[in-house]
Structure formats: C-alpha cells, structure tokens
Tab-separated table of C-alpha atoms in Angstrom:
chain	number	residue	atom	x	y	z
A	1	MET	CA	0.000	0.000	0.000
A	2	ARG	CA	1.368	3.377	-0.971
A	3	LYS	CA	1.877	5.752	1.925
A	4	ILE	CA	0.216	9.125	1.479
A	5	SER	CA	1.664	12.126	3.268
A	6	THR	CA	-0.465	15.222	3.769
A	7	LYS	CA	0.985	18.527	4.921
A	8	PHE	CA	-1.331	20.994	6.636
A	9	HIS	CA	0.004	24.526	6.892
A	10	LEU	CA	-2.067	26.130	9.655
A	11	PRO	CA	-0.974	29.760	9.152
A	12	GLU	CA	-1.738	29.740	5.414
A	13	TYR	CA	-5.030	27.872	5.885
A	14	ALA	CA	-6.124	30.102	8.755
A	15	ALA	CA	-5.062	33.219	6.895
A	16	GLY	CA	-7.157	32.257	3.888
A	17	LEU	CA	-10.143	31.511	6.098
A	18	LEU	CA	-9.839	34.726	8.080
A	19	THR	CA	-9.341	36.785	4.956
A	20	SER	CA	-12.617	35.339	3.713
A	21	LEU	CA	-14.334	35.976	7.039
A	22	PHE	CA	-13.053	39.454	7.808
A	23	LEU	CA	-11.983	40.987	4.502
A	24	ASN	CA	-15.497	42.011	3.701
A	25	THR	CA	-15.251	44.559	0.943
A	26	GLY	CA	-13.331	47.411	-0.605
A	27	PHE	CA	-10.767	45.887	-2.898
A	28	ALA	CA	-9.150	48.702	-4.816
A	29	GLN	CA	-7.549	48.418	-8.204
A	30	THR	CA	-3.813	48.865	-8.666
A	31	THR	CA	-3.969	50.114	-12.245
A	32	PRO	CA	-6.412	52.481	-13.952
A	33	ALA	CA	-9.518	50.847	-15.369
A	34	PRO	CA	-9.418	50.502	-19.155
A	35	SER	CA	-11.377	52.927	-21.271
A	36	GLU	CA	-14.404	51.782	-23.206
A	37	GLN	CA	-12.190	51.525	-26.284
A	38	ALA	CA	-9.524	49.394	-24.571
A	39	PRO	CA	-9.508	45.757	-25.749
A	40	LEU	CA	-10.812	43.268	-23.208
A	41	ALA	CA	-10.442	39.514	-23.493
A	42	ARG	CA	-13.695	37.583	-23.764
A	43	VAL	CA	-13.744	34.335	-21.844
A	44	GLU	CA	-16.011	31.315	-21.629
A	45	VAL	CA	-16.570	28.850	-18.818
A	46	ALA	CA	-17.271	25.170	-19.222
A	47	GLY	CA	-19.614	23.534	-16.721
A	48	ARG	CA	-17.872	21.758	-13.839
A	49	ALA	CA	-18.431	20.836	-10.222
A	50	ASP	CA	-16.825	22.437	-7.157
A	51	VAL	CA	-16.227	25.784	-8.848
A	52	ASP	CA	-15.929	29.176	-7.202
A	53	GLU	CA	-19.244	30.910	-7.872
A	54	ARG	CA	-21.897	33.221	-6.439
A	55	PRO	CA	-25.660	33.455	-7.132
A	56	TYR	CA	-26.437	35.871	-9.972
A	57	GLU	CA	-29.336	37.214	-7.896
A	58	ARG	CA	-26.891	38.765	-5.404
A	59	PHE	CA	-25.279	40.867	-8.113
A	60	VAL	CA	-28.688	42.088	-9.280
A	61	LYS	CA	-29.552	43.056	-5.698
A	62	ALA	CA	-26.247	44.934	-5.487
A	63	MET	CA	-27.017	46.869	-8.678
A	64	ASP	CA	-30.545	47.709	-7.509
A	65	PHE	CA	-29.222	48.899	-4.146
A	66	PHE	CA	-26.526	50.981	-5.839
A	67	ASP	CA	-29.065	52.651	-8.139
A	68	ALA	CA	-31.270	53.521	-5.158
A	69	GLU	CA	-28.600	54.883	-2.799
A	70	SER	CA	-25.760	56.226	-4.935
A	71	PRO	CA	-27.489	59.583	-5.640
A	72	LYS	CA	-27.229	60.376	-1.919
A	73	LEU	CA	-23.945	58.791	-0.832
A	74	ALA	CA	-21.844	58.642	-3.993
A	75	PRO	CA	-23.531	60.484	-6.888
A	76	GLN	CA	-20.581	60.286	-9.321
A	77	SER	CA	-19.439	56.768	-8.453
A	78	LYS	CA	-19.332	53.577	-10.495
A	79	LEU	CA	-20.164	50.070	-9.272
A	80	ARG	CA	-17.956	47.125	-10.120
A	81	PHE	CA	-17.141	43.735	-8.669
A	82	ARG	CA	-13.798	42.051	-8.190
A	83	LEU	CA	-12.145	38.703	-7.588
A	84	VAL	CA	-9.114	38.683	-5.283
A	85	THR	CA	-7.101	35.538	-4.660
A	86	LYS	CA	-7.098	34.238	-1.093
A	87	HIS	CA	-4.036	32.002	-1.323
A	88	ARG	CA	-0.481	32.634	-2.484
A	89	SER	CA	-0.532	29.474	-4.590
A	90	ALA	CA	-3.733	30.395	-6.464
A	91	ARG	CA	-3.362	30.786	-10.241
A	92	VAL	CA	-5.087	33.671	-11.989
A	93	ASP	CA	-3.751	33.092	-15.496
A	94	GLU	CA	-6.448	32.148	-18.001
A	95	LEU	CA	-9.117	33.047	-15.456
A	96	LYS	CA	-12.595	32.783	-16.954
A	97	LEU	CA	-15.929	34.050	-15.701
A	98	ALA	CA	-19.510	33.692	-16.948
A	99	VAL	CA	-23.151	33.927	-15.916
A	100	THR	CA	-24.278	30.300	-16.135
A	101	GLY	CA	-27.725	28.692	-15.920
A	102	PRO	CA	-29.662	25.786	-17.488
A	103	THR	CA	-30.111	27.669	-20.784
A	104	VAL	CA	-28.050	30.793	-20.092
A	105	HIS	CA	-24.348	31.263	-20.749
A	106	ILE	CA	-23.062	34.849	-20.777
A	107	PRO	CA	-19.261	35.248	-20.855
A	108	LEU	CA	-18.047	38.204	-18.778
A	109	GLU	CA	-15.248	40.576	-19.664
A	110	LEU	CA	-12.462	40.747	-17.099
A	111	MET	CA	-10.680	44.066	-16.649
A	112	PRO	CA	-7.156	44.418	-15.222
A	113	GLN	CA	-6.900	43.307	-11.580
A	114	ASN	CA	-9.935	41.037	-12.155
A	115	PHE	CA	-12.596	43.739	-11.989
A	116	PHE	CA	-15.829	43.061	-13.840
A	117	THR	CA	-19.342	44.393	-14.352
A	118	ILE	CA	-22.599	42.519	-14.947
A	119	GLU	CA	-25.703	43.366	-16.960
A	120	ARG	CA	-29.242	42.585	-15.840
A	121	ASN	CA	-30.757	39.566	-17.578
A	122	ALA	CA	-34.313	38.413	-16.832
A	123	ARG	CA	-33.734	34.832	-18.003
A	124	ALA	CA	-30.621	34.414	-15.846
A	125	LEU	CA	-32.555	35.678	-12.837
A	126	HIS	CA	-35.493	33.357	-13.581
A	127	GLU	CA	-33.187	30.332	-13.902
A	128	ASP	CA	-31.340	31.038	-10.630
A	129	ALA	CA	-28.111	31.357	-12.590
A	130	THR	CA	-24.703	31.743	-10.976
A	131	VAL	CA	-21.662	33.866	-11.749
A	132	ARG	CA	-19.069	31.124	-12.125
A	133	SER	CA	-15.296	31.094	-12.410
A	134	ASN	CA	-13.157	28.277	-13.764
A	135	ARG	CA	-11.386	27.871	-10.423
A	136	LYS	CA	-12.075	25.648	-7.424
A	137	ASN	CA	-14.419	26.778	-4.681
A	138	GLY	CA	-12.685	28.989	-2.109
A	139	THR	CA	-10.065	30.385	-4.491
A	140	PHE	CA	-11.331	33.971	-4.410
A	141	ASP	CA	-12.801	36.660	-2.252
A	142	TRP	CA	-15.697	38.152	-4.209
A	143	SER	CA	-16.130	41.825	-3.447
A	144	VAL	CA	-18.003	45.003	-4.237
A	145	ASP	CA	-16.098	48.096	-5.374
A	146	VAL	CA	-17.634	51.593	-5.400
A	147	ARG	CA	-15.354	54.295	-6.707
A	148	THR	CA	-15.653	57.873	-7.948
A	149	PRO	CA	-13.566	58.361	-11.120
A	150	GLY	CA	-10.979	61.128	-11.305
A	151	LEU	CA	-9.660	61.037	-7.731
A	152	PRO	CA	-5.886	61.257	-7.170
A	153	ARG	CA	-3.902	58.054	-6.931
A	154	ASN	CA	-4.225	56.243	-3.576
A	155	THR	CA	-7.258	58.337	-2.667
A	156	ARG	CA	-10.753	57.111	-1.884
A	157	ARG	CA	-13.953	58.951	-1.006
A	158	LEU	CA	-15.660	58.221	2.325
A	159	GLY	CA	-19.177	58.237	0.854
A	160	ASP	CA	-18.088	55.638	-1.712
A	161	LEU	CA	-16.806	53.380	1.065
A	162	ARG	CA	-19.994	53.833	3.095
A	163	LEU	CA	-22.103	52.832	0.111
A	164	GLN	CA	-19.755	49.934	-0.598
A	165	CYS	CA	-20.258	48.684	2.957
A	166	ARG	CA	-24.049	48.976	2.749
A	167	ILE	CA	-24.210	47.163	-0.589
A	168	GLU	CA	-22.155	44.268	0.764
A	169	LEU	CA	-23.914	43.840	4.119
A	170	LEU	CA	-27.481	44.668	3.063
A	171	ALA	CA	-27.674	43.447	-0.544
A	172	ALA	CA	-24.843	41.529	-2.220
A	173	LYS	CA	-23.465	39.520	0.715
A	174	LEU	CA	-20.708	38.195	-1.528
A	175	GLY	CA	-18.245	37.650	1.304
A	176	GLN	CA	-18.363	35.566	4.456
A	177	HIS	CA	-18.735	37.547	7.658
A	178	VAL	CA	-18.423	36.958	11.383
A	179	PHE	CA	-20.510	39.163	13.674
A	180	SER	CA	-20.941	39.375	17.427
A	181	PRO	CA	-24.319	38.793	19.145
A	182	LEU	CA	-24.409	42.546	19.806
A	183	TYR	CA	-24.366	43.180	16.052
A	184	PHE	CA	-27.446	41.009	15.506
A	185	VAL	CA	-29.314	42.701	18.360
A	186	GLN	CA	-28.558	46.131	16.909
A	187	THR	CA	-29.458	45.285	13.315
A	188	ALA	CA	-32.638	43.477	14.416
A	189	ALA	CA	-33.670	46.783	15.978
A	190	GLY	CA	-33.245	48.475	12.596
A	191	ALA	CA	-29.742	49.927	12.981
A	192	ASP	CA	-27.641	50.600	9.885
A	193	PRO	CA	-24.800	48.047	10.200
A	194	CYS	CA	-22.309	50.385	8.541
A	195	ALA	CA	-23.127	53.134	11.040
A	196	LEU	CA	-22.335	50.919	14.041
A	197	ARG	CA	-19.106	51.667	15.869
A	198	ASN	CA	-18.582	47.980	16.564
A	199	THR	CA	-18.655	47.002	12.866
A	200	SER	CA	-15.173	46.651	11.377
A	201	MET	CA	-14.906	46.566	7.595
A	202	LEU	CA	-11.463	45.740	6.276
A	203	LEU	CA	-10.651	47.533	3.025
A	204	ILE	CA	-7.678	47.097	0.743
A	205	GLY	CA	-5.559	49.763	-0.914
A	206	ASP	CA	-3.910	49.918	-4.297
A	207	GLU	CA	-0.469	49.128	-2.856
A	208	PRO	CA	1.178	48.520	0.546
A	209	ILE	CA	0.018	51.245	2.943
A	210	PHE	CA	2.000	53.163	5.537
A	211	ALA	CA	-0.617	55.637	6.801
A	212	VAL	CA	-4.274	56.634	6.344
A	213	THR	CA	-5.465	60.238	6.649
A	214	LEU	CA	-8.995	61.650	6.512
A	215	VAL	CA	-9.159	65.055	4.791
A	216	GLN	CA	-12.141	67.401	4.645
A	217	GLY	CA	-11.221	70.952	3.721
A	218	ALA	CA	-8.690	72.221	6.277
A	219	ARG	CA	-9.496	69.394	8.693
A	220	ARG	CA	-7.066	66.458	8.694
A	221	GLN	CA	-6.909	63.372	10.890
A	222	VAL	CA	-4.224	60.711	10.687
A	223	LEU	CA	-5.727	57.409	11.797
A	224	PRO	CA	-3.973	55.237	14.389
A	225	ALA	CA	-1.768	52.346	13.328
A	226	ALA	CA	-4.449	49.962	14.608
A	227	SER	CA	-6.446	50.998	11.514
A	228	LEU	CA	-3.844	49.215	9.369
A	229	TYR	CA	-3.060	45.582	8.568
A	230	GLY	CA	-6.145	44.098	10.238
A	231	GLY	CA	-5.269	45.672	13.576
A	232	SER	CA	-8.892	45.436	14.751
A	233	LEU	CA	-8.981	41.643	14.434
A	234	PRO	CA	-9.020	39.686	17.700
A	235	SER	CA	-5.534	38.983	19.014
A	236	TRP	CA	-5.975	35.210	18.787
A	237	THR	CA	-6.587	35.410	15.034
A	238	LYS	CA	-3.443	37.446	14.456
A	239	ALA	CA	-1.432	35.074	16.642
A	240	ILE	CA	-2.237	31.984	14.551
A	241	THR	CA	-2.149	33.579	11.112
A	242	GLY	CA	0.906	35.823	11.171
A	243	ASP	CA	1.242	37.445	7.746
A	244	TRP	CA	-1.262	36.661	4.995
A	245	LEU	CA	-1.719	37.596	1.373
A	246	GLY	CA	-2.293	41.332	0.980
A	247	ARG	CA	-2.124	42.144	4.687
A	248	ASP	CA	0.113	45.167	4.071
A	249	HIS	CA	-2.688	46.617	1.879
A	250	LEU	CA	-5.392	46.511	4.578
A	251	PHE	CA	-6.961	49.543	6.240
A	252	GLU	CA	-10.101	50.653	8.064
A	253	VAL	CA	-11.889	53.990	8.344
A	254	PRO	CA	-14.598	55.179	10.784
A	255	LEU	CA	-17.590	54.802	8.461
A	256	TRP	CA	-19.898	55.439	11.411
A	257	ASP	CA	-18.478	58.872	12.318
A	258	ALA	CA	-21.022	61.385	10.984
A	259	SER	CA	-18.685	64.297	11.767
A	260	TRP	CA	-16.832	63.284	8.590
A	261	PRO	CA	-19.158	63.988	5.625
A	262	ASP	CA	-19.437	61.768	2.576
A	263	ASP	CA	-17.150	63.978	0.464
A	264	THR	CA	-14.264	63.401	2.909
A	265	LEU	CA	-11.175	62.117	1.117
A	266	VAL	CA	-9.318	59.072	2.411
A	267	GLU	CA	-5.631	59.493	1.574
A	268	LEU	CA	-3.572	56.303	1.605
A	269	GLU	CA	0.144	56.992	1.963
A	270	PRO	CA	2.054	54.071	0.422
A	271	MET	CA	5.134	52.393	1.813
A	272	ARG	CA	8.278	53.766	0.194
A	273	THR	CA	11.437	52.182	-1.134
A	274	VAL	CA	14.311	53.935	0.634
A	275	GLN	CA	17.960	53.865	-0.408
A	276	ALA	CA	20.861	53.827	2.034
A	277	ASN	CA	21.337	57.296	3.522
A	278	ALA	CA	24.741	58.723	4.466
A	279	THR	CA	23.280	61.721	6.330
A	280	GLU	CA	24.988	62.228	9.666
A	281	ALA	CA	22.771	61.823	12.709
A	282	GLU	CA	23.142	62.510	16.407
A	283	PRO	CA	23.626	59.497	18.682
A	284	PRO	CA	20.299	58.204	20.037
A	285	PRO	CA	19.481	59.097	23.645
A	286	ALA	CA	20.025	56.422	26.269
A	287	SER	CA	16.274	56.286	26.888
A	288	GLU	CA	13.317	58.598	26.461
A	289	LEU	CA	9.600	58.601	27.181
A	290	LEU	CA	7.540	58.691	24.008
A	291	GLN	CA	5.224	61.229	25.619
A	292	SER	CA	8.038	63.808	25.731
A	293	VAL	CA	9.345	63.249	22.179
A	294	THR	CA	8.780	65.836	19.443
A	295	ARG	CA	9.154	65.525	15.675
A	296	GLU	CA	12.121	67.888	15.833
A	297	SER	CA	13.972	65.938	18.524
A	298	LEU	CA	13.270	62.633	16.770
A	299	ALA	CA	14.522	63.904	13.404
A	300	ARG	CA	17.932	64.630	14.914
A	301	TRP	CA	18.756	60.960	15.373
A	302	VAL	CA	16.233	58.918	13.309
A	303	ILE	CA	17.231	59.000	9.623
A	304	GLU	CA	15.311	56.953	7.049
A	305	GLY	CA	17.683	54.606	5.259
A	306	ARG	CA	20.329	54.853	8.004
A	307	THR	CA	19.049	54.440	11.578
A	308	SER	CA	18.902	50.919	12.980
A	309	GLY	CA	15.668	49.578	14.403
A	310	LYS	CA	17.713	48.300	17.343
A	311	ASP	CA	18.655	51.892	18.189
A	312	VAL	CA	14.972	52.883	18.246
A	313	GLU	CA	14.090	49.854	20.358
A	314	GLY	CA	16.916	50.689	22.748
A	315	VAL	CA	15.368	54.109	23.386
A	316	PHE	CA	11.647	53.290	23.585
A	317	GLY	CA	11.536	49.608	24.560
A	318	HIS	CA	9.737	46.785	22.767
A	319	PRO	CA	7.350	47.776	19.941
A	320	GLU	CA	4.196	46.133	18.639
A	321	VAL	CA	5.437	44.232	15.587
A	322	ILE	CA	3.685	42.962	12.458
A	323	GLN	CA	6.065	41.024	10.233
A	324	PHE	CA	5.263	40.872	6.517
A	325	SER	CA	6.303	37.942	4.360
A	326	HIS	CA	8.232	40.167	1.934
A	327	GLY	CA	10.690	41.075	4.717
A	328	ASP	CA	9.488	44.467	5.952
A	329	ALA	CA	7.904	44.882	9.376
A	330	SER	CA	5.609	47.442	10.982
A	331	TRP	CA	6.778	48.674	14.390
A	332	VAL	CA	4.517	50.773	16.615
A	333	PHE	CA	5.361	52.500	19.890
A	334	ARG	CA	2.276	53.917	21.577
A	335	THR	CA	1.299	55.850	24.669
A	336	GLU	CA	-2.260	56.685	25.682
A	337	THR	CA	-3.600	59.074	28.293
A	338	GLY	CA	-6.997	60.083	29.651
A	339	SER	CA	-10.000	58.204	31.046
A	340	GLY	CA	-10.797	56.828	27.591
A	341	LYS	CA	-7.923	54.372	27.958
A	342	ILE	CA	-9.628	52.725	30.949
A	343	ILE	CA	-13.156	52.723	29.489
A	344	SER	CA	-11.970	51.339	26.136
A	345	ALA	CA	-10.437	48.364	27.929
A	346	VAL	CA	-13.814	47.289	29.387
A	347	PRO	CA	-15.528	44.730	27.091
A	348	VAL	CA	-18.772	45.943	25.464
A	349	LEU	CA	-18.643	49.267	27.353
A	350	GLY	CA	-15.703	50.476	25.303
A	351	ILE	CA	-17.411	49.345	22.084
A	352	LEU	CA	-20.662	51.121	22.898
A	353	LEU	CA	-19.302	54.370	24.331
A	354	LYS	CA	-16.140	54.798	22.258
A	355	PRO	CA	-14.768	57.399	24.684
A	356	GLU	CA	-12.313	60.098	23.709
A	357	ARG	CA	-8.779	58.727	23.588
A	358	LYS	CA	-5.542	60.693	23.461
A	359	LEU	CA	-2.875	58.756	21.597
A	360	LYS	CA	0.712	59.394	20.673
A	361	GLU	CA	2.228	56.933	18.222
A	362	LEU	CA	5.551	56.360	16.568
A	363	HIS	CA	5.042	54.115	13.544
A	364	LEU	CA	8.028	52.774	11.614
A	365	ILE	CA	8.594	50.441	8.683
A	366	ILE	CA	11.727	48.383	9.317
A	367	GLY	CA	13.374	46.799	6.279
A	368	PRO	CA	14.793	43.255	6.030
A	369	GLY	CA	18.222	44.570	7.045
A	370	GLY	CA	16.860	46.096	10.245
A	371	ILE	CA	17.077	49.699	8.983
A	372	VAL	CA	14.296	52.299	9.341
A	373	LYS	CA	12.700	52.773	5.911
A	374	GLN	CA	9.884	55.117	6.914
A	375	TYR	CA	8.501	56.652	10.099
A	376	GLN	CA	6.029	59.160	11.460
A	377	LEU	CA	5.229	60.532	14.900
A	378	GLU	CA	1.607	61.540	15.444
A	379	GLU	CA	-0.535	62.811	18.302
A	380	MET	CA	-4.265	62.284	17.920
A	381	VAL	CA	-7.541	62.617	19.794
A	382	LEU	CA	-9.933	59.866	18.737
A	383	ARG	CA	-13.351	58.454	19.504
A	384	PHE	CA	-12.848	55.080	17.828
C-alpha cells in the first residue's frame, strides 16, 4: 500500500479563512480601469463541479441597491465587482468568468486586476443562474467596489466606502462575515450596520500602505496604526495567522463617524522604497519617554535609510510588531492618556461608548536589514 503524506500549513489555511471571514469589501484596483475603447479579453466557462461561484441574484440586488442609494452617498461613483485571490498558490492566469444557468451562458469581460461588471438579464434571474469562475471553490474573495472616477492616486472617497459597505452587508453579501451577538441585536432593531461603531470593515488599498489620513477641507486626521493591517482583528486570530496575502494593503476607516461627511477624502500613503542614507545623525538618547518626544527631537537621530531599528528599540523599549512575508515589518510605539484608555479596555462598554482617547504613536517600517525605511510621529484625539 502506498503511503500518502499530507501537509497541513495552519498559518496559510487560517489566513485564507480569516481573509474570507473578515476581509469584507473594498478591494481597490492597482492600475487604472481601461477605457471603453480598450480591448478586453472575452472568456467562456465550461460547466464543472466544485467551482468558485456566487448566485447571480446577489449581483442584481447589489445593482438595484446601488441605483437607489448612490445619488445620496456617492452620486458620481461607479459600481464594479472584483475577484481577489485568497491564497499565495492560487493561479489567476487564463481566469474565466460567466453567468451560467440551465439555458443561459453569458461570458463576462475581465478588466485588469480582475474587476468586472454585470448586466441585468431576466432569463438568468429566472433560472437562478450563478456567476461562475473556472477555479475551485474557495479560491477567491468576491467583493463590491464603489469608486468615484478622477480622484488622485491612492485616494478614496468616504461616501463611496460607506455605500460599498451597505451594498455588501445589506444586498450583495458576496463575502463571508463573522458578527458578534451585539451586532445582531442592533441590526434586528433596525440599525444601519455600517453606522455601528462595533462594525469593522477591512478595506484594501492599491499598494502597501504606511498611513491613512482623513481630509475634509482644512481638517485632517491621521488614523492610528491599529487601523492598518487588520489591527482590529481579535488577538488570537493574528497570533495563529501571522502574515497573509495582501495584509500590508489593509486599512479601516470610521464609516460610522457622521462628523466626517461623505465627500471626505481618504488618503492612503504608500510604503516607500528607501535607499541607504549617508546623512549624519546625532547618537540616540540612552532612553526617552515617548510622551516627551517631538518631531524635531526625533529627526535629529532617526534618519530613514540609516538608523537601525535596534537603536529605536533601545530608546523606547519593545514595539508592537507585524512582520510581513516580503521582509518588511511594521513597528509601533504607543502611549495613551486620559480616562478613555480605561473605558476602552472594558468589554462591550468600550465598544458602545467609544470614549475620547488621546494617543501618541511612533510608527516605523523596518526593512529586512533592520534599517528604518519610513517613520512618522503623530498625536491624535480619537473616539474610535
């Protein structure tokens, strides 16, 4: 009898599962969408079992919901859908997609980055057709994308993201989601799920992200590092998964915060590639409290492309670390003051009240060689 050996890689399996469970919506494209004149490859899908697919009806519900609510939340936006691979080993070459039913077969045109749109078809709806790929079940995250054309690179609009959230949770339901009992109590009472402070929607940027800033006129707010890389996920999930595909692209924004109007811009500052820097720097202090540090004092001894992460750790102690598979790591040093720190630590109470919190954070990207590639020091007053 031939011996069969099966290897089970828990981190990769768990990462794929959790990406499916928590990465609800908001996949952004990395290249501009093609114009109407740009050539697009037509594809066809042969019938097969165990394929990755979603009911066609869900896409129709998404389009109906978009038509009803976009005039208010995102009047200039466009609705698309997207497939994003959940596993590093997944193949996307020769990917094919079609609306498929007993007598219906409508090939779909795939844009760059696997975006696509769908037309309404009465027969497909009547036949309970599916939107089917030629890949095995579980290969992709299927997502909604709402985007206003003409925005600067790495910039999203808050109203677009709010509508995107509502389409996914109230209409399309293309992803798999995990919610707390509190969520079901609130939504059963008629609450808008995307306006709940305890709803976390993970979004994904066009490229690896270093910082997220909300901008509305002269008002600017840098979001805390916990808004990046799935920082809101429970600690046990992050402990077993480590890095996963696309984690350095993840971000969250306070969709529920009505003080930020729908035309607020969400600026995503990308991670940079930094060359070795020969600029002379002062020796680091023996030790220093983060609370007393200023940007000016920090700039005297922290030089991007030169300063060692060990020097920073020697001054401020041990950071919160997220290690990415490509070699870079996110380091965060944080101090928090005020009563909000205590209230936020109380289960349920902190979620419901979201008290004012005063944070000071030093966020760094440390390269594979242990050198600081990028950093920022921010003080912020938050209610999330």
